[in-house]
């Protein structure tokens, strides 16, 4: 375990610890932060099967009382009915306000548990133990919590920071490659939006991470968390710069919506295509060169991510633009898009016009 990273948010500050085998040390890592010696673990069935016992044993080793709730895995868990069930089950344990919830799982479990923590008894502490690459590099850090609504994804939620994030690299070794790849799209995003050196490192070393090299995985998680922690610390509630984290997300989200937020296209897979489209849009505006677009596409394709909507299916330009205009990031004078001035610097453009998107998409969907 290297020195922890720190998310500097005044009284809501916390550490991110990253290392190999941390689950077995979780008890001693969390104990000093607890308001009472009682925790409730929330996990999903697939993760619980793999990791719940190790976590429970570690908590017991540290003399902590624990209870566990296991929810079904999958995006369908992030909905009102399951939140209600979760709150019911939490209250059945008759917790007091000093209890701490521990989210053990991917982004789904982190998001719903964090949201439950923010409203249970008007707010109790929670700790993130992310077990997917996406959750380790993105969703467990920054305090966005929530569930999906009938009207769209992540429309109900809160900003509520965890007290600690524990990223055990070893858990990534049991992730299906497809999930690892989907999380990896968010990793590439950090290189494109703010760190050309990291992007270059990924071009050279990503394959070893995919082959299970824990040192490479650890570097990936660490650099990504460093980037996210810095951005979140400067704009916790996304009133400005935090929006750059949405690079590739507006059109990615439109593609996800058109595929019904289903297994046909995972979030990270959609972000990979969305990033390529955002880069092409940046080029159309003269912000970057054709070589930047090609470099991004080549890297994503090399690791096995699809880079064109055509690789997924047939999409309609008007429908995709319709989703973009409904996106919660849309503002008055045009659409808000995160663009890139080459690899390593993102900017926020708030004046993207419909005709620019038509031109981009007509070509991309041909
Ligand atoms: P997920 O939580 O659904 O996990 C993916 C699958 O992997 C699940 O079936 C899970 O059971 C399984 N799994 C988890 N860890 C495993 C492991 N170590 N080994 C084997 N299988 C494992 O999906 P995700 O990609 O982690 O997260 C997606 C969610 O994150 C979405 O709901 C998205 O909206 C949310 N998200 C939130 C933020 C945020 O800032 N809060 C950011 C990005 C994404
Ligand atoms: N995943 C985007 C954010 O946390 O702001």
mmCIF file of C-alpha atoms and ligand atoms in Angstrom:
data_model
loop_
_atom_site.group_PDB
_atom_site.id
_atom_site.type_symbol
_atom_site.label_atom_id
_atom_site.label_comp_id
_atom_site.label_asym_id
_atom_site.label_seq_id
_atom_site.Cartn_x
_atom_site.Cartn_y
_atom_site.Cartn_z
ATOM 1 C CA UNK A 1 0.000 0.000 0.000
ATOM 2 C CA UNK A 2 1.440 3.373 -1.038
ATOM 3 C CA UNK A 3 0.717 6.646 0.718
ATOM 4 C CA UNK A 4 -3.005 7.388 0.550
ATOM 5 C CA UNK A 5 -4.325 10.030 -1.830
ATOM 6 C CA UNK A 6 -6.355 12.797 -0.284
ATOM 7 C CA UNK A 7 -9.552 14.434 -1.475
ATOM 8 C CA UNK A 8 -9.330 17.912 0.022
ATOM 9 C CA UNK A 9 -12.823 19.102 0.824
ATOM 10 C CA UNK A 10 -12.496 20.790 4.210
ATOM 11 C CA UNK A 11 -14.580 18.975 6.816
ATOM 12 C CA UNK A 12 -15.675 16.498 4.138
ATOM 13 C CA UNK A 13 -12.092 15.511 3.202
ATOM 14 C CA UNK A 14 -11.117 11.857 2.949
ATOM 15 C CA UNK A 15 -8.400 9.485 1.864
ATOM 16 C CA UNK A 16 -8.245 7.002 -0.981
ATOM 17 C CA UNK A 17 -6.097 3.987 -0.165
ATOM 18 C CA UNK A 18 -4.973 1.875 -3.093
ATOM 19 C CA UNK A 19 -3.140 -1.431 -2.830
ATOM 20 C CA UNK A 20 -3.012 -5.171 -3.310
ATOM 21 C CA UNK A 21 -4.918 -7.250 -0.747
ATOM 22 C CA UNK A 22 -6.479 -4.343 1.145
ATOM 23 C CA UNK A 23 -9.791 -6.121 1.691
ATOM 24 C CA UNK A 24 -8.161 -8.300 4.320
ATOM 25 C CA UNK A 25 -6.914 -5.140 6.062
ATOM 26 C CA UNK A 26 -10.193 -3.259 5.786
ATOM 27 C CA UNK A 27 -11.029 -3.661 9.490
ATOM 28 C CA UNK A 28 -7.928 -1.841 10.667
ATOM 29 C CA UNK A 29 -8.283 0.788 7.922
ATOM 30 C CA UNK A 30 -11.884 1.685 8.754
ATOM 31 C CA UNK A 31 -11.801 1.294 12.560
ATOM 32 C CA UNK A 32 -10.156 4.672 13.347
ATOM 33 C CA UNK A 33 -12.831 6.506 11.335
ATOM 34 C CA UNK A 34 -15.948 4.975 12.832
ATOM 35 C CA UNK A 35 -18.301 6.869 15.149
ATOM 36 C CA UNK A 36 -19.289 3.583 16.788
ATOM 37 C CA UNK A 37 -17.937 0.056 16.444
ATOM 38 C CA UNK A 38 -20.790 -0.953 14.199
ATOM 39 C CA UNK A 39 -20.975 -1.163 10.413
ATOM 40 C CA UNK A 40 -23.498 -2.422 7.873
ATOM 41 C CA UNK A 41 -22.101 -3.799 4.625
ATOM 42 C CA UNK A 42 -24.118 -3.452 1.418
ATOM 43 C CA UNK A 43 -23.036 -5.556 -1.545
ATOM 44 C CA UNK A 44 -24.439 -7.367 -4.569
ATOM 45 C CA UNK A 45 -24.820 -11.124 -4.953
ATOM 46 C CA UNK A 46 -21.887 -11.586 -7.344
ATOM 47 C CA UNK A 47 -19.455 -9.510 -5.314
ATOM 48 C CA UNK A 48 -20.673 -10.952 -2.012
ATOM 49 C CA UNK A 49 -19.963 -14.468 -3.245
ATOM 50 C CA UNK A 50 -16.372 -13.478 -3.971
ATOM 51 C CA UNK A 51 -15.453 -10.997 -1.253
ATOM 52 C CA UNK A 52 -17.986 -10.665 1.570
ATOM 53 C CA UNK A 53 -16.426 -13.269 3.847
ATOM 54 C CA UNK A 54 -12.960 -11.721 3.570
ATOM 55 C CA UNK A 55 -14.369 -8.320 4.486
ATOM 56 C CA UNK A 56 -16.426 -9.707 7.364
ATOM 57 C CA UNK A 57 -13.419 -11.588 8.761
ATOM 58 C CA UNK A 58 -11.318 -8.468 8.573
ATOM 59 C CA UNK A 59 -13.956 -6.414 10.421
ATOM 60 C CA UNK A 60 -14.210 -9.119 13.085
ATOM 61 C CA UNK A 61 -10.438 -9.114 13.410
ATOM 62 C CA UNK A 62 -10.647 -5.416 14.250
ATOM 63 C CA UNK A 63 -13.367 -6.082 16.852
ATOM 64 C CA UNK A 64 -16.145 -4.480 14.811
ATOM 65 C CA UNK A 65 -19.779 -5.535 14.841
ATOM 66 C CA UNK A 66 -21.157 -6.039 11.344
ATOM 67 C CA UNK A 67 -24.363 -6.853 9.526
ATOM 68 C CA UNK A 68 -24.726 -7.396 5.791
ATOM 69 C CA UNK A 69 -27.309 -6.742 3.099
ATOM 70 C CA UNK A 70 -26.911 -8.358 -0.314
ATOM 71 C CA UNK A 71 -28.796 -6.866 -3.268
ATOM 72 C CA UNK A 72 -29.156 -8.295 -6.765
ATOM 73 C CA UNK A 73 -26.380 -7.290 -9.152
ATOM 74 C CA UNK A 74 -26.946 -5.051 -12.173
ATOM 75 C CA UNK A 75 -28.135 -1.588 -13.109
ATOM 76 C CA UNK A 76 -31.764 -2.548 -12.302
ATOM 77 C CA UNK A 77 -30.788 -2.363 -8.645
ATOM 78 C CA UNK A 78 -30.393 1.405 -8.899
ATOM 79 C CA UNK A 79 -34.124 2.147 -8.671
ATOM 80 C CA UNK A 80 -36.650 3.403 -6.171
ATOM 81 C CA UNK A 81 -38.140 0.030 -5.289
ATOM 82 C CA UNK A 82 -34.737 -1.384 -4.370
ATOM 83 C CA UNK A 83 -33.775 1.777 -2.478
ATOM 84 C CA UNK A 84 -36.960 1.404 -0.441
ATOM 85 C CA UNK A 85 -36.160 -2.242 0.238
ATOM 86 C CA UNK A 86 -32.606 -1.311 1.208
ATOM 87 C CA UNK A 87 -33.805 1.375 3.631
ATOM 88 C CA UNK A 88 -36.333 -1.059 5.121
ATOM 89 C CA UNK A 89 -33.648 -3.649 5.661
ATOM 90 C CA UNK A 90 -31.246 -1.087 7.106
ATOM 91 C CA UNK A 91 -33.897 0.176 9.537
ATOM 92 C CA UNK A 92 -34.721 -3.397 10.531
ATOM 93 C CA UNK A 93 -31.239 -3.516 12.065
ATOM 94 C CA UNK A 94 -32.308 -0.541 14.260
ATOM 95 C CA UNK A 95 -29.180 1.480 13.541
ATOM 96 C CA UNK A 96 -28.365 4.733 15.289
ATOM 97 C CA UNK A 97 -26.792 7.777 13.651
ATOM 98 C CA UNK A 98 -23.303 6.594 14.540
ATOM 99 C CA UNK A 99 -23.512 3.548 12.291
ATOM 100 C CA UNK A 100 -21.335 3.446 9.152
ATOM 101 C CA UNK A 101 -22.432 1.844 5.878
ATOM 102 C CA UNK A 102 -19.824 0.096 3.749
ATOM 103 C CA UNK A 103 -20.466 -0.196 0.008
ATOM 104 C CA UNK A 104 -18.704 -3.306 -1.289
ATOM 105 C CA UNK A 105 -19.087 -3.557 -5.060
ATOM 106 C CA UNK A 106 -19.161 -1.666 -8.325
ATOM 107 C CA UNK A 107 -20.708 1.675 -9.175
ATOM 108 C CA UNK A 108 -24.250 0.385 -8.741
ATOM 109 C CA UNK A 109 -23.694 -0.591 -5.114
ATOM 110 C CA UNK A 110 -21.597 2.518 -4.418
ATOM 111 C CA UNK A 111 -24.242 4.842 -5.846
ATOM 112 C CA UNK A 112 -27.280 3.347 -4.101
ATOM 113 C CA UNK A 113 -25.493 2.799 -0.784
ATOM 114 C CA UNK A 114 -24.101 6.327 -0.770
ATOM 115 C CA UNK A 115 -27.556 7.711 -1.463
ATOM 116 C CA UNK A 116 -29.117 5.536 1.255
ATOM 117 C CA UNK A 117 -26.420 6.755 3.667
ATOM 118 C CA UNK A 118 -27.246 10.360 2.813
ATOM 119 C CA UNK A 119 -30.901 9.983 3.805
ATOM 120 C CA UNK A 120 -30.879 7.255 6.465
ATOM 121 C CA UNK A 121 -31.588 8.926 9.828
ATOM 122 C CA UNK A 122 -30.815 12.254 8.044
ATOM 123 C CA UNK A 123 -27.367 11.063 7.106
ATOM 124 C CA UNK A 124 -24.919 8.454 8.374
ATOM 125 C CA UNK A 125 -21.286 7.907 7.389
ATOM 126 C CA UNK A 126 -20.334 5.607 4.552
ATOM 127 C CA UNK A 127 -17.180 4.041 3.185
ATOM 128 C CA UNK A 128 -16.565 2.914 -0.374
ATOM 129 C CA UNK A 129 -14.839 -0.377 -1.175
ATOM 130 C CA UNK A 130 -15.035 -0.356 -4.988
ATOM 131 C CA UNK A 131 -14.452 -3.676 -6.758
ATOM 132 C CA UNK A 132 -14.755 -2.733 -10.452
ATOM 133 C CA UNK A 133 -12.250 -0.671 -12.405
ATOM 134 C CA UNK A 134 -14.970 1.856 -13.161
ATOM 135 C CA UNK A 135 -15.787 2.230 -9.488
ATOM 136 C CA UNK A 136 -12.117 2.410 -8.427
ATOM 137 C CA UNK A 137 -11.208 5.106 -10.940
ATOM 138 C CA UNK A 138 -14.433 7.077 -11.031
ATOM 139 C CA UNK A 139 -17.668 6.423 -9.178
ATOM 140 C CA UNK A 140 -16.314 5.784 -5.663
ATOM 141 C CA UNK A 141 -14.549 9.161 -5.601
ATOM 142 C CA UNK A 142 -16.310 12.509 -5.640
ATOM 143 C CA UNK A 143 -19.529 11.962 -3.754
ATOM 144 C CA UNK A 144 -22.078 11.655 -6.541
ATOM 145 C CA UNK A 145 -24.649 9.181 -5.258
ATOM 146 C CA UNK A 146 -28.060 8.218 -6.499
ATOM 147 C CA UNK A 147 -30.446 6.044 -8.422
ATOM 148 C CA UNK A 148 -32.134 6.076 -11.817
ATOM 149 C CA UNK A 149 -35.653 7.398 -12.462
ATOM 150 C CA UNK A 150 -38.213 6.385 -15.070
ATOM 151 C CA UNK A 151 -37.242 9.612 -16.827
ATOM 152 C CA UNK A 152 -33.542 8.811 -17.030
ATOM 153 C CA UNK A 153 -30.312 7.699 -15.395
ATOM 154 C CA UNK A 154 -28.975 9.178 -12.162
ATOM 155 C CA UNK A 155 -31.763 11.756 -11.936
ATOM 156 C CA UNK A 156 -32.360 11.242 -8.215
ATOM 157 C CA UNK A 157 -29.474 11.586 -5.823
ATOM 158 C CA UNK A 158 -27.238 13.713 -3.688
ATOM 159 C CA UNK A 159 -23.684 14.909 -3.327
ATOM 160 C CA UNK A 160 -22.529 12.972 -0.306
ATOM 161 C CA UNK A 161 -18.859 12.223 0.251
ATOM 162 C CA UNK A 162 -17.616 8.930 1.695
ATOM 163 C CA UNK A 163 -15.337 8.923 4.749
ATOM 164 C CA UNK A 164 -12.793 6.663 3.051
ATOM 165 C CA UNK A 165 -12.258 4.832 -0.236
ATOM 166 C CA UNK A 166 -10.413 1.504 -0.194
ATOM 167 C CA UNK A 167 -9.405 0.264 -3.649
ATOM 168 C CA UNK A 168 -8.075 -3.288 -3.479
ATOM 169 C CA UNK A 169 -6.386 -3.894 -6.820
ATOM 170 C CA UNK A 170 -6.604 -7.671 -6.330
ATOM 171 C CA UNK A 171 -10.392 -7.559 -6.714
ATOM 172 C CA UNK A 172 -9.940 -6.425 -10.327
ATOM 173 C CA UNK A 173 -8.494 -9.807 -11.238
ATOM 174 C CA UNK A 174 -11.915 -11.468 -11.031
ATOM 175 C CA UNK A 175 -13.629 -8.871 -13.214
ATOM 176 C CA UNK A 176 -14.788 -10.072 -16.612
ATOM 177 C CA UNK A 177 -12.610 -8.504 -19.331
ATOM 178 C CA UNK A 178 -15.599 -6.681 -20.766
ATOM 179 C CA UNK A 179 -16.182 -4.883 -17.441
ATOM 180 C CA UNK A 180 -12.471 -4.124 -17.129
ATOM 181 C CA UNK A 181 -12.482 -2.596 -20.601
ATOM 182 C CA UNK A 182 -15.583 -0.527 -19.888
ATOM 183 C CA UNK A 183 -13.888 0.934 -16.802
ATOM 184 C CA UNK A 184 -10.756 1.517 -18.830
ATOM 185 C CA UNK A 185 -12.573 4.012 -21.067
ATOM 186 C CA UNK A 186 -12.847 6.319 -18.039
ATOM 187 C CA UNK A 187 -9.112 5.872 -17.436
ATOM 188 C CA UNK A 188 -8.297 6.994 -20.981
ATOM 189 C CA UNK A 189 -10.591 9.955 -20.357
ATOM 190 C CA UNK A 190 -8.265 11.315 -17.645
ATOM 191 C CA UNK A 191 -5.361 11.231 -20.095
ATOM 192 C CA UNK A 192 -7.321 13.107 -22.735
ATOM 193 C CA UNK A 193 -8.798 15.758 -20.464
ATOM 194 C CA UNK A 194 -5.698 16.664 -18.466
ATOM 195 C CA UNK A 195 -2.649 14.456 -18.659
ATOM 196 C CA UNK A 196 -0.872 13.803 -21.984
ATOM 197 C CA UNK A 197 1.969 11.982 -20.192
ATOM 198 C CA UNK A 198 -0.465 9.542 -18.633
ATOM 199 C CA UNK A 199 -2.062 8.988 -22.034
ATOM 200 C CA UNK A 200 1.400 8.171 -23.435
ATOM 201 C CA UNK A 201 2.039 5.770 -20.553
ATOM 202 C CA UNK A 202 -1.266 4.028 -21.255
ATOM 203 C CA UNK A 203 -0.348 3.601 -24.903
ATOM 204 C CA UNK A 204 2.822 1.771 -23.815
ATOM 205 C CA UNK A 205 1.665 -0.127 -20.727
ATOM 206 C CA UNK A 206 -2.095 -0.770 -20.868
ATOM 207 C CA UNK A 207 -1.626 -4.297 -22.187
ATOM 208 C CA UNK A 208 0.218 -5.369 -19.028
ATOM 209 C CA UNK A 209 -2.683 -4.117 -16.930
ATOM 210 C CA UNK A 210 -5.084 -6.188 -19.028
ATOM 211 C CA UNK A 211 -2.803 -9.178 -18.561
ATOM 212 C CA UNK A 212 -3.302 -8.781 -14.792
ATOM 213 C CA UNK A 213 -0.107 -6.952 -13.834
ATOM 214 C CA UNK A 214 -1.027 -5.497 -10.437
ATOM 215 C CA UNK A 215 1.677 -2.857 -10.572
ATOM 216 C CA UNK A 216 0.269 -1.501 -13.830
ATOM 217 C CA UNK A 217 -3.310 -1.711 -12.526
ATOM 218 C CA UNK A 218 -2.282 0.086 -9.387
ATOM 219 C CA UNK A 219 -0.643 2.882 -11.401
ATOM 220 C CA UNK A 220 -3.787 3.227 -13.502
ATOM 221 C CA UNK A 221 -6.054 3.464 -10.471
ATOM 222 C CA UNK A 222 -3.717 5.833 -8.658
ATOM 223 C CA UNK A 223 -3.244 8.279 -11.547
ATOM 224 C CA UNK A 224 -6.978 8.259 -12.278
ATOM 225 C CA UNK A 225 -7.903 8.895 -8.643
ATOM 226 C CA UNK A 226 -5.295 11.657 -8.426
ATOM 227 C CA UNK A 227 -6.926 13.381 -11.396
ATOM 228 C CA UNK A 228 -10.439 12.928 -10.082
ATOM 229 C CA UNK A 229 -9.514 14.028 -6.550
ATOM 230 C CA UNK A 230 -7.952 17.245 -7.868
ATOM 231 C CA UNK A 231 -10.967 18.097 -10.015
ATOM 232 C CA UNK A 232 -13.490 17.287 -7.286
ATOM 233 C CA UNK A 233 -11.513 19.280 -4.718
ATOM 234 C CA UNK A 234 -11.738 22.362 -6.926
ATOM 235 C CA UNK A 235 -15.412 21.991 -7.852
ATOM 236 C CA UNK A 236 -17.281 19.579 -5.603
ATOM 237 C CA UNK A 237 -20.755 20.331 -6.941
ATOM 238 C CA UNK A 238 -19.987 20.684 -10.627
ATOM 239 C CA UNK A 239 -20.611 24.384 -10.964
ATOM 240 C CA UNK A 240 -17.685 24.615 -13.418
ATOM 241 C CA UNK A 241 -14.554 22.600 -14.068
ATOM 242 C CA UNK A 242 -15.879 19.251 -12.776
ATOM 243 C CA UNK A 243 -17.931 19.110 -15.974
ATOM 244 C CA UNK A 244 -14.761 18.110 -17.878
ATOM 245 C CA UNK A 245 -15.244 14.675 -16.325
ATOM 246 C CA UNK A 246 -18.189 14.381 -18.696
ATOM 247 C CA UNK A 247 -15.888 14.221 -21.749
ATOM 248 C CA UNK A 248 -17.451 11.673 -24.098
ATOM 249 C CA UNK A 249 -20.519 11.357 -21.907
ATOM 250 C CA UNK A 250 -23.138 13.434 -23.747
ATOM 251 C CA UNK A 251 -23.163 11.402 -26.952
ATOM 252 C CA UNK A 252 -22.186 8.289 -24.993
ATOM 253 C CA UNK A 253 -25.305 8.785 -22.926
ATOM 254 C CA UNK A 254 -27.410 9.235 -26.071
ATOM 255 C CA UNK A 255 -26.117 5.912 -27.419
ATOM 256 C CA UNK A 256 -26.842 4.223 -24.086
ATOM 257 C CA UNK A 257 -30.362 5.624 -24.114
ATOM 258 C CA UNK A 258 -30.926 4.355 -27.670
ATOM 259 C CA UNK A 259 -29.763 0.882 -26.663
ATOM 260 C CA UNK A 260 -32.061 0.928 -23.647
ATOM 261 C CA UNK A 261 -29.278 1.160 -21.031
ATOM 262 C CA UNK A 262 -28.840 -2.546 -21.577
ATOM 263 C CA UNK A 263 -25.998 -5.027 -21.811
ATOM 264 C CA UNK A 264 -25.906 -4.252 -25.536
ATOM 265 C CA UNK A 265 -23.733 -1.279 -24.627
ATOM 266 C CA UNK A 266 -22.117 -0.789 -21.218
ATOM 267 C CA UNK A 267 -21.625 2.751 -19.906
ATOM 268 C CA UNK A 268 -17.856 2.736 -20.437
ATOM 269 C CA UNK A 269 -18.245 1.271 -23.921
ATOM 270 C CA UNK A 270 -20.567 4.135 -24.785
ATOM 271 C CA UNK A 271 -18.113 6.644 -23.291
ATOM 272 C CA UNK A 272 -15.334 5.283 -25.540
ATOM 273 C CA UNK A 273 -17.413 6.020 -28.642
ATOM 274 C CA UNK A 274 -18.600 9.319 -27.173
ATOM 275 C CA UNK A 275 -14.969 10.387 -26.610
ATOM 276 C CA UNK A 276 -14.067 9.646 -30.222
ATOM 277 C CA UNK A 277 -17.063 11.688 -31.402
ATOM 278 C CA UNK A 278 -16.213 14.556 -29.036
ATOM 279 C CA UNK A 279 -12.645 14.544 -30.367
ATOM 280 C CA UNK A 280 -13.947 14.662 -33.961
ATOM 281 C CA UNK A 281 -16.217 17.567 -33.001
ATOM 282 C CA UNK A 282 -13.185 19.295 -31.480
ATOM 283 C CA UNK A 283 -11.356 18.810 -34.772
ATOM 284 C CA UNK A 284 -14.287 20.238 -36.735
ATOM 285 C CA UNK A 285 -13.963 23.351 -34.566
ATOM 286 C CA UNK A 286 -10.238 23.574 -35.264
ATOM 287 C CA UNK A 287 -9.292 22.747 -31.667
ATOM 288 C CA UNK A 288 -7.259 19.646 -32.437
ATOM 289 C CA UNK A 289 -5.707 17.770 -35.332
ATOM 290 C CA UNK A 290 -6.758 14.687 -37.261
ATOM 291 C CA UNK A 291 -3.728 12.909 -35.706
ATOM 292 C CA UNK A 292 -5.175 13.445 -32.211
ATOM 293 C CA UNK A 293 -8.427 11.779 -33.270
ATOM 294 C CA UNK A 294 -6.563 8.912 -34.886
ATOM 295 C CA UNK A 295 -4.325 8.457 -31.855
ATOM 296 C CA UNK A 296 -7.301 8.206 -29.503
ATOM 297 C CA UNK A 297 -9.156 5.815 -31.812
ATOM 298 C CA UNK A 298 -6.083 3.652 -32.337
ATOM 299 C CA UNK A 299 -5.482 3.253 -28.612
ATOM 300 C CA UNK A 300 -9.089 2.419 -27.773
ATOM 301 C CA UNK A 301 -9.252 -0.101 -30.610
ATOM 302 C CA UNK A 302 -5.946 -1.675 -29.653
ATOM 303 C CA UNK A 303 -7.236 -2.581 -26.199
ATOM 304 C CA UNK A 304 -10.508 -3.871 -27.680
ATOM 305 C CA UNK A 305 -12.985 -1.022 -27.279
ATOM 306 C CA UNK A 306 -15.297 -0.144 -30.145
ATOM 307 C CA UNK A 307 -14.926 3.393 -31.444
ATOM 308 C CA UNK A 308 -17.790 3.884 -33.872
ATOM 309 C CA UNK A 309 -21.553 3.819 -33.371
ATOM 310 C CA UNK A 310 -21.668 1.691 -36.533
ATOM 311 C CA UNK A 311 -19.986 -1.105 -34.592
ATOM 312 C CA UNK A 312 -22.985 -1.202 -32.239
ATOM 313 C CA UNK A 313 -25.895 -0.901 -34.650
ATOM 314 C CA UNK A 314 -28.017 1.535 -36.564
ATOM 315 C CA UNK A 315 -28.686 4.937 -35.011
ATOM 316 C CA UNK A 316 -30.582 7.974 -36.206
ATOM 317 C CA UNK A 317 -28.935 11.416 -36.085
ATOM 318 C CA UNK A 318 -32.110 13.241 -35.039
ATOM 319 C CA UNK A 319 -32.822 10.822 -32.214
ATOM 320 C CA UNK A 320 -29.283 11.038 -30.866
ATOM 321 C CA UNK A 321 -29.436 14.840 -30.923
ATOM 322 C CA UNK A 322 -32.798 14.689 -29.183
ATOM 323 C CA UNK A 323 -31.173 12.800 -26.304
ATOM 324 C CA UNK A 324 -28.384 15.384 -26.162
ATOM 325 C CA UNK A 325 -30.867 18.226 -25.822
ATOM 326 C CA UNK A 326 -32.617 16.417 -22.973
ATOM 327 C CA UNK A 327 -29.322 15.743 -21.270
ATOM 328 C CA UNK A 328 -29.170 17.465 -17.898
ATOM 329 C CA UNK A 329 -25.993 19.191 -19.050
ATOM 330 C CA UNK A 330 -27.829 21.191 -21.782
ATOM 331 C CA UNK A 331 -27.878 24.997 -21.296
ATOM 332 C CA UNK A 332 -29.593 27.978 -23.025
ATOM 333 C CA UNK A 333 -27.313 29.311 -25.834
ATOM 334 C CA UNK A 334 -26.549 25.887 -27.306
ATOM 335 C CA UNK A 335 -25.568 22.481 -26.073
ATOM 336 C CA UNK A 336 -22.798 21.990 -23.584
ATOM 337 C CA UNK A 337 -20.077 19.638 -24.745
ATOM 338 C CA UNK A 338 -16.681 18.904 -23.357
ATOM 339 C CA UNK A 339 -14.160 19.261 -26.167
ATOM 340 C CA UNK A 340 -10.407 18.703 -26.301
ATOM 341 C CA UNK A 341 -7.616 20.965 -27.455
ATOM 342 C CA UNK A 342 -5.575 17.943 -28.465
ATOM 343 C CA UNK A 343 -4.741 15.092 -26.102
ATOM 344 C CA UNK A 344 -4.296 16.444 -22.579
ATOM 345 C CA UNK A 345 -6.543 19.500 -22.324
ATOM 346 C CA UNK A 346 -10.314 19.593 -22.121
ATOM 347 C CA UNK A 347 -12.457 22.694 -22.420
ATOM 348 C CA UNK A 348 -16.123 23.323 -21.781
ATOM 349 C CA UNK A 349 -18.027 24.570 -24.849
ATOM 350 C CA UNK A 350 -21.533 25.836 -24.194
ATOM 351 C CA UNK A 351 -22.462 26.886 -27.698
ATOM 352 C CA UNK A 352 -22.582 23.680 -29.687
ATOM 353 C CA UNK A 353 -25.187 24.071 -32.402
ATOM 354 C CA UNK A 354 -27.514 21.439 -33.749
ATOM 355 C CA UNK A 355 -26.115 21.719 -37.266
ATOM 356 C CA UNK A 356 -22.602 20.900 -36.025
ATOM 357 C CA UNK A 357 -23.896 17.737 -34.415
ATOM 358 C CA UNK A 358 -25.821 16.844 -37.550
ATOM 359 C CA UNK A 359 -22.653 17.153 -39.598
ATOM 360 C CA UNK A 360 -20.662 15.088 -37.093
ATOM 361 C CA UNK A 361 -23.250 12.355 -36.733
ATOM 362 C CA UNK A 362 -24.305 12.108 -40.370
ATOM 363 C CA UNK A 363 -20.689 11.266 -41.139
ATOM 364 C CA UNK A 364 -20.190 8.963 -38.135
ATOM 365 C CA UNK A 365 -23.383 7.003 -38.804
ATOM 366 C CA UNK A 366 -22.866 6.559 -42.570
HETATM 367 P P1 LIG B 1 -21.720 -2.629 -11.593
HETATM 368 O O1 LIG B 1 -21.697 -2.098 -10.233
HETATM 369 O O2 LIG B 1 -23.032 -3.057 -12.153
HETATM 370 O O3 LIG B 1 -20.697 -3.843 -11.709
HETATM 371 C C1 LIG B 1 -20.583 -4.553 -12.918
HETATM 372 C C2 LIG B 1 -20.726 -6.063 -12.715
HETATM 373 O O4 LIG B 1 -19.515 -6.553 -12.169
HETATM 374 C C3 LIG B 1 -21.818 -6.452 -11.728
HETATM 375 O O5 LIG B 1 -22.469 -7.589 -12.225
HETATM 376 C C4 LIG B 1 -21.038 -6.817 -10.459
HETATM 377 O O6 LIG B 1 -21.710 -7.807 -9.704
HETATM 378 C C5 LIG B 1 -19.771 -7.360 -11.037
HETATM 379 N N1 LIG B 1 -18.595 -7.201 -10.189
HETATM 380 C C6 LIG B 1 -18.263 -6.155 -9.419
HETATM 381 N N2 LIG B 1 -17.040 -6.318 -8.914
HETATM 382 C C7 LIG B 1 -16.594 -7.509 -9.352
HETATM 383 C C8 LIG B 1 -15.390 -8.221 -9.184
HETATM 384 N N3 LIG B 1 -14.365 -7.717 -8.498
HETATM 385 N N4 LIG B 1 -15.254 -9.428 -9.783
HETATM 386 C C9 LIG B 1 -16.262 -9.934 -10.552
HETATM 387 N N5 LIG B 1 -17.418 -9.295 -10.771
HETATM 388 C C10 LIG B 1 -17.582 -8.089 -10.173
HETATM 389 O O7 LIG B 1 -21.141 -1.586 -12.664
HETATM 390 P P2 LIG B 1 -19.975 -0.515 -12.627
HETATM 391 O O8 LIG B 1 -19.505 -0.431 -14.016
HETATM 392 O O9 LIG B 1 -19.031 -0.737 -11.538
HETATM 393 O O10 LIG B 1 -20.775 0.823 -12.270
HETATM 394 C C11 LIG B 1 -21.757 1.336 -13.130
HETATM 395 C C12 LIG B 1 -22.600 2.312 -12.349
HETATM 396 O O11 LIG B 1 -21.770 3.369 -11.870
HETATM 397 C C13 LIG B 1 -23.685 2.974 -13.191
HETATM 398 O O12 LIG B 1 -24.894 2.912 -12.485
HETATM 399 C C14 LIG B 1 -23.230 4.417 -13.326
HETATM 400 O O13 LIG B 1 -24.302 5.324 -13.409
HETATM 401 C C15 LIG B 1 -22.460 4.594 -12.044
HETATM 402 N N6 LIG B 1 -21.458 5.667 -12.086
HETATM 403 C C16 LIG B 1 -21.446 6.545 -11.064
HETATM 404 C C17 LIG B 1 -20.514 7.557 -11.038
HETATM 405 C C18 LIG B 1 -20.452 8.485 -9.872
HETATM 406 O O14 LIG B 1 -19.702 9.471 -9.923
HETATM 407 N N7 LIG B 1 -21.181 8.210 -8.807
HETATM 408 C C19 LIG B 1 -19.559 7.676 -12.052
HETATM 409 C C20 LIG B 1 -19.593 6.748 -13.100
HETATM 410 C C21 LIG B 1 -20.550 5.733 -13.109
HETATM 411 N N1 LIG B 2 -18.401 10.780 -13.113
HETATM 412 C C1 LIG B 2 -18.432 12.209 -13.242
HETATM 413 C C2 LIG B 2 -18.291 12.925 -11.943
HETATM 414 O O1 LIG B 2 -18.078 12.328 -10.915
HETATM 415 O O2 LIG B 2 -18.410 14.116 -11.908
#
